[in-house]
Amino acid sequence: MRLLLVEDEQSLAAALRRDLTAAGFAVDWVADGLDAQVLGAESSFDVVVLDLGLPGQSGLAVLSAWRQIGVITPVLVLTARDAWHERVDGLKAGADDYLGKPFHTEELIARLNALIRRAAGHAGGGLVVAGLHLDEDRQRALLPDGQLVELTATEFRLLRYFMLNPNKLLSKTRLLDHCYDDSADHDGNTIEVYVRRLRDKLGKHWILTQRGQGYRFQGDP
C-alpha cells in the first residue's frame, strides 16, 4: 500500500519511513505543507500520515484543501499538539484518526492498517478474503487449507492490495501506483513477475489475467 508521510522533523521522518517500509508500505515523504498539498492531490495514496506543524502551510490547511477538492484518502493526523480542541479541529477538517506525540510505532501501524481496511470496506480485525487470511504483522498468508505461505515485501504489498480490492479489474498501472513509491523504477513487467510468484505460492486460481486489461483477484475462487 502506498503511504504519504508528511513530517518536517527529519530524524523522526527517517525512522518512520524505515519502520513503515518494513511494515509493508511504499512510502513517499515530504517535509513542506505546500509540497504535501500538491502531491496528495495529484498522486494515488492509500493512506496519509500528516503532521500539523509544517513549514510552508499548516497540516490543518493542507487537510482542508484536500477535502475541498474531493480527496478522500484516509488521513491520520500525527502531532505534538494534543489539546482536545486541536483534535476536534483536525477531525472537523477531515482527519480520520489522530495520534499524539510521543507514540509507539506499533500503534501507528495498527491504526493505519485499520484505516486502510475500513476504507476498503473490511470492518473486521484482519484481512480475510474467501478463506485466505493475510497476516499483516508477519507478512505471510494462511491458505484455506491451513498452509502458511511466507511472502517477500513486494509480494506482501501486492497481495494486500489485491485482497483489499477483490473481484475488481486492476490494471498494471494502478498496481504500480499503489505498490511502489515515486522513487521506484518499475514497469508493467515487474507486476507480471510478482503476479506469477504469487500464483506459484498461493495457487493459480486466485489471480486471473484479463489480457490487455490487467488482473482480477478472485474473492470466491
Short mmCIF file of C-alpha atoms in Angstrom, two decimals:
data_model
loop_
_atom_site.label_atom_id
_atom_site.label_comp_id
_atom_site.label_asym_id
_atom_site.label_seq_id
_atom_site.Cartn_x
_atom_site.Cartn_y
_atom_site.Cartn_z
CA MET A 1 0.00 0.00 0.00
CA ARG A 2 1.26 3.47 -0.84
CA LEU A 3 1.61 5.96 2.03
CA LEU A 4 2.32 9.68 2.07
CA LEU A 5 4.34 10.75 5.12
CA VAL A 6 4.21 14.50 5.80
CA GLU A 7 6.64 15.31 8.62
CA ASP A 8 9.23 18.09 8.86
CA GLU A 9 11.27 16.63 11.73
CA GLN A 10 13.95 14.86 9.69
CA SER A 11 15.11 12.33 12.28
CA LEU A 12 11.54 11.26 13.08
CA ALA A 13 10.66 11.09 9.39
CA ALA A 14 13.69 8.90 8.63
CA ALA A 15 12.80 6.49 11.45
CA LEU A 16 9.15 6.36 10.43
CA ARG A 17 10.00 5.83 6.79
CA ARG A 18 12.22 2.89 7.74
CA ASP A 19 9.65 1.32 10.06
CA LEU A 20 6.69 1.88 7.73
CA THR A 21 8.60 0.40 4.80
CA ALA A 22 9.42 -2.64 6.92
CA ALA A 23 5.71 -2.91 7.74
CA GLY A 24 4.82 -3.23 4.06
CA PHE A 25 4.16 0.34 2.94
CA ALA A 26 5.61 2.09 -0.10
CA VAL A 27 6.45 5.46 1.49
CA ASP A 28 6.73 8.88 -0.12
CA TRP A 29 8.00 11.58 2.24
CA VAL A 30 7.65 15.36 2.09
CA ALA A 31 8.50 17.91 4.78
CA ASP A 32 6.72 21.02 3.48
CA GLY A 33 3.00 21.70 3.63
CA LEU A 34 2.77 23.21 0.15
CA ASP A 35 4.58 20.24 -1.39
CA ALA A 36 2.30 17.88 0.51
CA GLN A 37 -0.83 19.62 -0.72
CA VAL A 38 0.25 19.23 -4.36
CA LEU A 39 1.48 15.65 -4.05
CA GLY A 40 -1.60 14.49 -2.14
CA ALA A 41 -3.87 16.00 -4.76
CA GLU A 42 -2.02 14.66 -7.80
CA SER A 43 -0.88 11.15 -6.77
CA SER A 44 -2.62 7.96 -5.66
CA PHE A 45 -2.16 7.15 -1.97
CA ASP A 46 -3.92 4.63 0.23
CA VAL A 47 -3.30 6.49 3.49
CA VAL A 48 -1.59 9.65 4.75
CA VAL A 49 0.32 10.39 7.96
CA LEU A 50 0.11 14.17 8.39
CA ASP A 51 1.88 16.37 10.93
CA LEU A 52 0.15 19.65 11.74
CA GLY A 53 3.16 21.87 12.44
CA LEU A 54 4.66 22.21 8.97
CA PRO A 55 6.63 24.91 7.12
CA GLY A 56 5.01 26.44 4.06
CA GLN A 57 1.46 25.58 5.04
CA SER A 58 -0.03 24.10 8.19
CA GLY A 59 -1.15 20.50 8.16
CA LEU A 60 -4.68 21.61 9.01
CA ALA A 61 -4.77 23.87 5.93
CA VAL A 62 -3.38 21.06 3.76
CA LEU A 63 -6.03 18.65 5.00
CA SER A 64 -8.84 21.16 4.46
CA ALA A 65 -7.61 21.85 0.91
CA TRP A 66 -7.57 18.12 0.09
CA ARG A 67 -11.09 17.59 1.36
CA GLN A 68 -12.40 20.65 -0.51
CA ILE A 69 -11.25 19.21 -3.85
CA GLY A 70 -12.61 15.73 -3.09
CA VAL A 71 -9.50 13.85 -1.92
CA ILE A 72 -10.96 11.03 0.22
CA THR A 73 -7.70 9.27 1.16
CA PRO A 74 -7.73 8.31 4.88
CA VAL A 75 -5.60 10.73 6.91
CA LEU A 76 -4.06 10.09 10.31
CA VAL A 77 -3.01 13.32 11.98
CA LEU A 78 0.26 12.97 13.88
CA THR A 79 1.22 15.89 16.10
CA ALA A 80 2.57 17.13 19.41
CA ARG A 81 -0.46 19.41 19.67
CA ASP A 82 -2.57 17.13 21.82
CA ALA A 83 -5.09 19.54 23.33
CA TRP A 84 -8.66 18.29 22.93
CA HIS A 85 -9.81 21.32 20.92
CA GLU A 86 -6.97 20.79 18.41
CA ARG A 87 -8.06 17.18 17.96
CA VAL A 88 -11.57 18.44 17.32
CA ASP A 89 -10.27 20.94 14.74
CA GLY A 90 -8.41 18.16 12.95
CA LEU A 91 -11.42 15.87 12.87
CA LYS A 92 -13.65 18.69 11.62
CA ALA A 93 -11.16 19.39 8.83
CA GLY A 94 -11.47 15.79 7.66
CA ALA A 95 -8.98 13.71 9.65
CA ASP A 96 -9.89 10.04 10.06
CA ASP A 97 -7.73 9.38 13.12
CA TYR A 98 -5.46 11.26 15.49
CA LEU A 99 -2.27 10.21 17.30
CA GLY A 100 -0.32 12.48 19.63
CA LYS A 101 3.46 12.56 20.01
CA PRO A 102 5.24 10.72 21.54
CA PHE A 103 3.76 7.47 20.31
CA HIS A 104 4.59 3.81 19.77
CA THR A 105 5.25 2.91 16.13
CA GLU A 106 3.34 -0.36 16.59
CA GLU A 107 0.21 1.61 17.46
CA LEU A 108 0.67 3.89 14.46
CA ILE A 109 0.98 0.90 12.11
CA ALA A 110 -2.05 -0.81 13.65
CA ARG A 111 -4.12 2.35 13.23
CA LEU A 112 -3.00 2.76 9.61
CA ASN A 113 -3.88 -0.84 8.75
CA ALA A 114 -7.29 -0.38 10.36
CA LEU A 115 -7.92 2.82 8.36
CA ILE A 116 -6.99 1.11 5.11
CA ARG A 117 -9.20 -1.92 5.80
CA ARG A 118 -12.11 0.30 6.78
CA ALA A 119 -11.76 2.46 3.66
CA ALA A 120 -11.88 -0.71 1.53
CA GLY A 121 -15.00 -1.99 3.31
CA HIS A 122 -13.30 -4.55 5.57
CA ALA A 123 -14.62 -3.72 9.02
CA GLY A 124 -13.18 -6.77 10.80
CA GLY A 125 -9.97 -7.01 12.75
CA GLY A 126 -7.98 -8.66 9.96
CA LEU A 127 -7.89 -9.07 6.21
CA VAL A 128 -9.67 -12.24 5.09
CA VAL A 129 -11.00 -12.93 1.59
CA ALA A 130 -12.60 -16.23 0.58
CA GLY A 131 -10.85 -18.07 3.40
CA LEU A 132 -7.43 -16.61 2.59
CA HIS A 133 -6.00 -14.81 5.65
CA LEU A 134 -3.31 -12.14 5.37
CA ASP A 135 -1.11 -11.79 8.45
CA GLU A 136 -0.15 -8.13 8.24
CA ASP A 137 2.21 -8.30 11.24
CA ARG A 138 4.30 -11.22 9.95
CA GLN A 139 3.74 -10.53 6.23
CA ARG A 140 2.56 -14.01 5.36
CA ALA A 141 -0.62 -15.67 4.11
CA LEU A 142 -2.67 -18.52 5.53
CA LEU A 143 -4.43 -20.59 2.85
CA PRO A 144 -7.90 -22.05 3.47
CA ASP A 145 -6.33 -25.49 3.94
CA GLY A 146 -4.15 -24.17 6.78
CA GLN A 147 -0.90 -23.89 4.83
CA LEU A 148 1.30 -20.92 5.75
CA VAL A 149 2.90 -19.02 2.88
CA GLU A 150 5.85 -16.71 3.52
CA LEU A 151 5.90 -13.56 1.38
CA THR A 152 8.60 -11.14 0.31
CA ALA A 153 7.98 -7.44 0.95
CA THR A 154 6.83 -6.80 -2.62
CA GLU A 155 4.66 -9.92 -2.72
CA PHE A 156 3.03 -8.82 0.52
CA ARG A 157 2.25 -5.30 -0.76
CA LEU A 158 0.80 -6.66 -3.98
CA LEU A 159 -1.29 -9.37 -2.32
CA ARG A 160 -2.62 -6.91 0.26
CA TYR A 161 -3.77 -4.55 -2.50
CA PHE A 162 -5.41 -7.43 -4.37
CA MET A 163 -7.21 -8.60 -1.22
CA LEU A 164 -8.45 -5.09 -0.45
CA ASN A 165 -9.96 -4.97 -3.93
CA PRO A 166 -11.41 -8.47 -4.54
CA ASN A 167 -13.18 -9.15 -7.84
CA LYS A 168 -12.07 -5.79 -9.27
CA LEU A 169 -10.17 -5.47 -12.52
CA LEU A 170 -6.85 -3.84 -11.63
CA SER A 171 -4.57 -2.53 -14.36
CA LYS A 172 -0.79 -2.82 -14.17
CA THR A 173 -0.60 0.97 -13.89
CA ARG A 174 -2.92 1.03 -10.90
CA LEU A 175 -0.98 -1.75 -9.19
CA LEU A 176 2.30 0.09 -9.76
CA ASP A 177 0.80 3.32 -8.40
CA HIS A 178 -0.31 1.66 -5.16
CA CYS A 179 2.55 -0.76 -4.51
CA TYR A 180 5.61 1.42 -5.21
CA ASP A 181 6.71 4.89 -4.14
CA ASP A 182 7.72 7.66 -6.54
CA SER A 183 11.43 6.78 -6.35
CA ALA A 184 10.90 3.23 -7.62
CA ASP A 185 11.85 2.49 -11.22
CA HIS A 186 9.47 -0.27 -12.32
CA ASP A 187 7.13 -1.05 -15.17
CA GLY A 188 4.37 -3.47 -16.06
CA ASN A 189 6.83 -6.33 -16.50
CA THR A 190 7.63 -6.09 -12.78
CA ILE A 191 3.97 -6.64 -11.93
CA GLU A 192 3.87 -9.67 -14.23
CA VAL A 193 6.84 -11.21 -12.40
CA TYR A 194 5.31 -10.77 -8.95
CA VAL A 195 1.86 -11.93 -10.01
CA ARG A 196 3.50 -15.09 -11.33
CA ARG A 197 5.31 -15.56 -8.00
CA LEU A 198 2.07 -15.13 -6.04
CA ARG A 199 0.33 -17.68 -8.25
CA ASP A 200 3.15 -20.15 -7.66
CA LYS A 201 2.86 -19.70 -3.89
CA LEU A 202 -0.90 -19.42 -3.44
CA GLY A 203 -2.32 -21.33 -6.38
CA LYS A 204 -3.04 -20.12 -9.89
CA HIS A 205 -6.81 -19.82 -9.37
CA TRP A 206 -6.56 -16.83 -7.02
CA ILE A 207 -5.43 -14.24 -9.59
CA LEU A 208 -6.91 -14.20 -13.09
CA THR A 209 -5.40 -12.38 -16.07
CA GLN A 210 -7.57 -10.37 -18.41
CA ARG A 211 -5.33 -9.93 -21.40
CA GLY A 212 -4.56 -6.32 -22.21
CA GLN A 213 -6.53 -5.07 -19.21
CA GLY A 214 -4.97 -6.31 -16.00
CA TYR A 215 -5.66 -8.75 -13.20
CA ARG A 216 -8.58 -9.76 -11.03
CA PHE A 217 -8.24 -11.30 -7.55
CA GLN A 218 -10.90 -13.93 -7.06
CA GLY A 219 -12.95 -13.21 -3.96
CA ASP A 220 -14.74 -16.53 -4.44
CA PRO A 221 -12.32 -18.84 -6.29
#
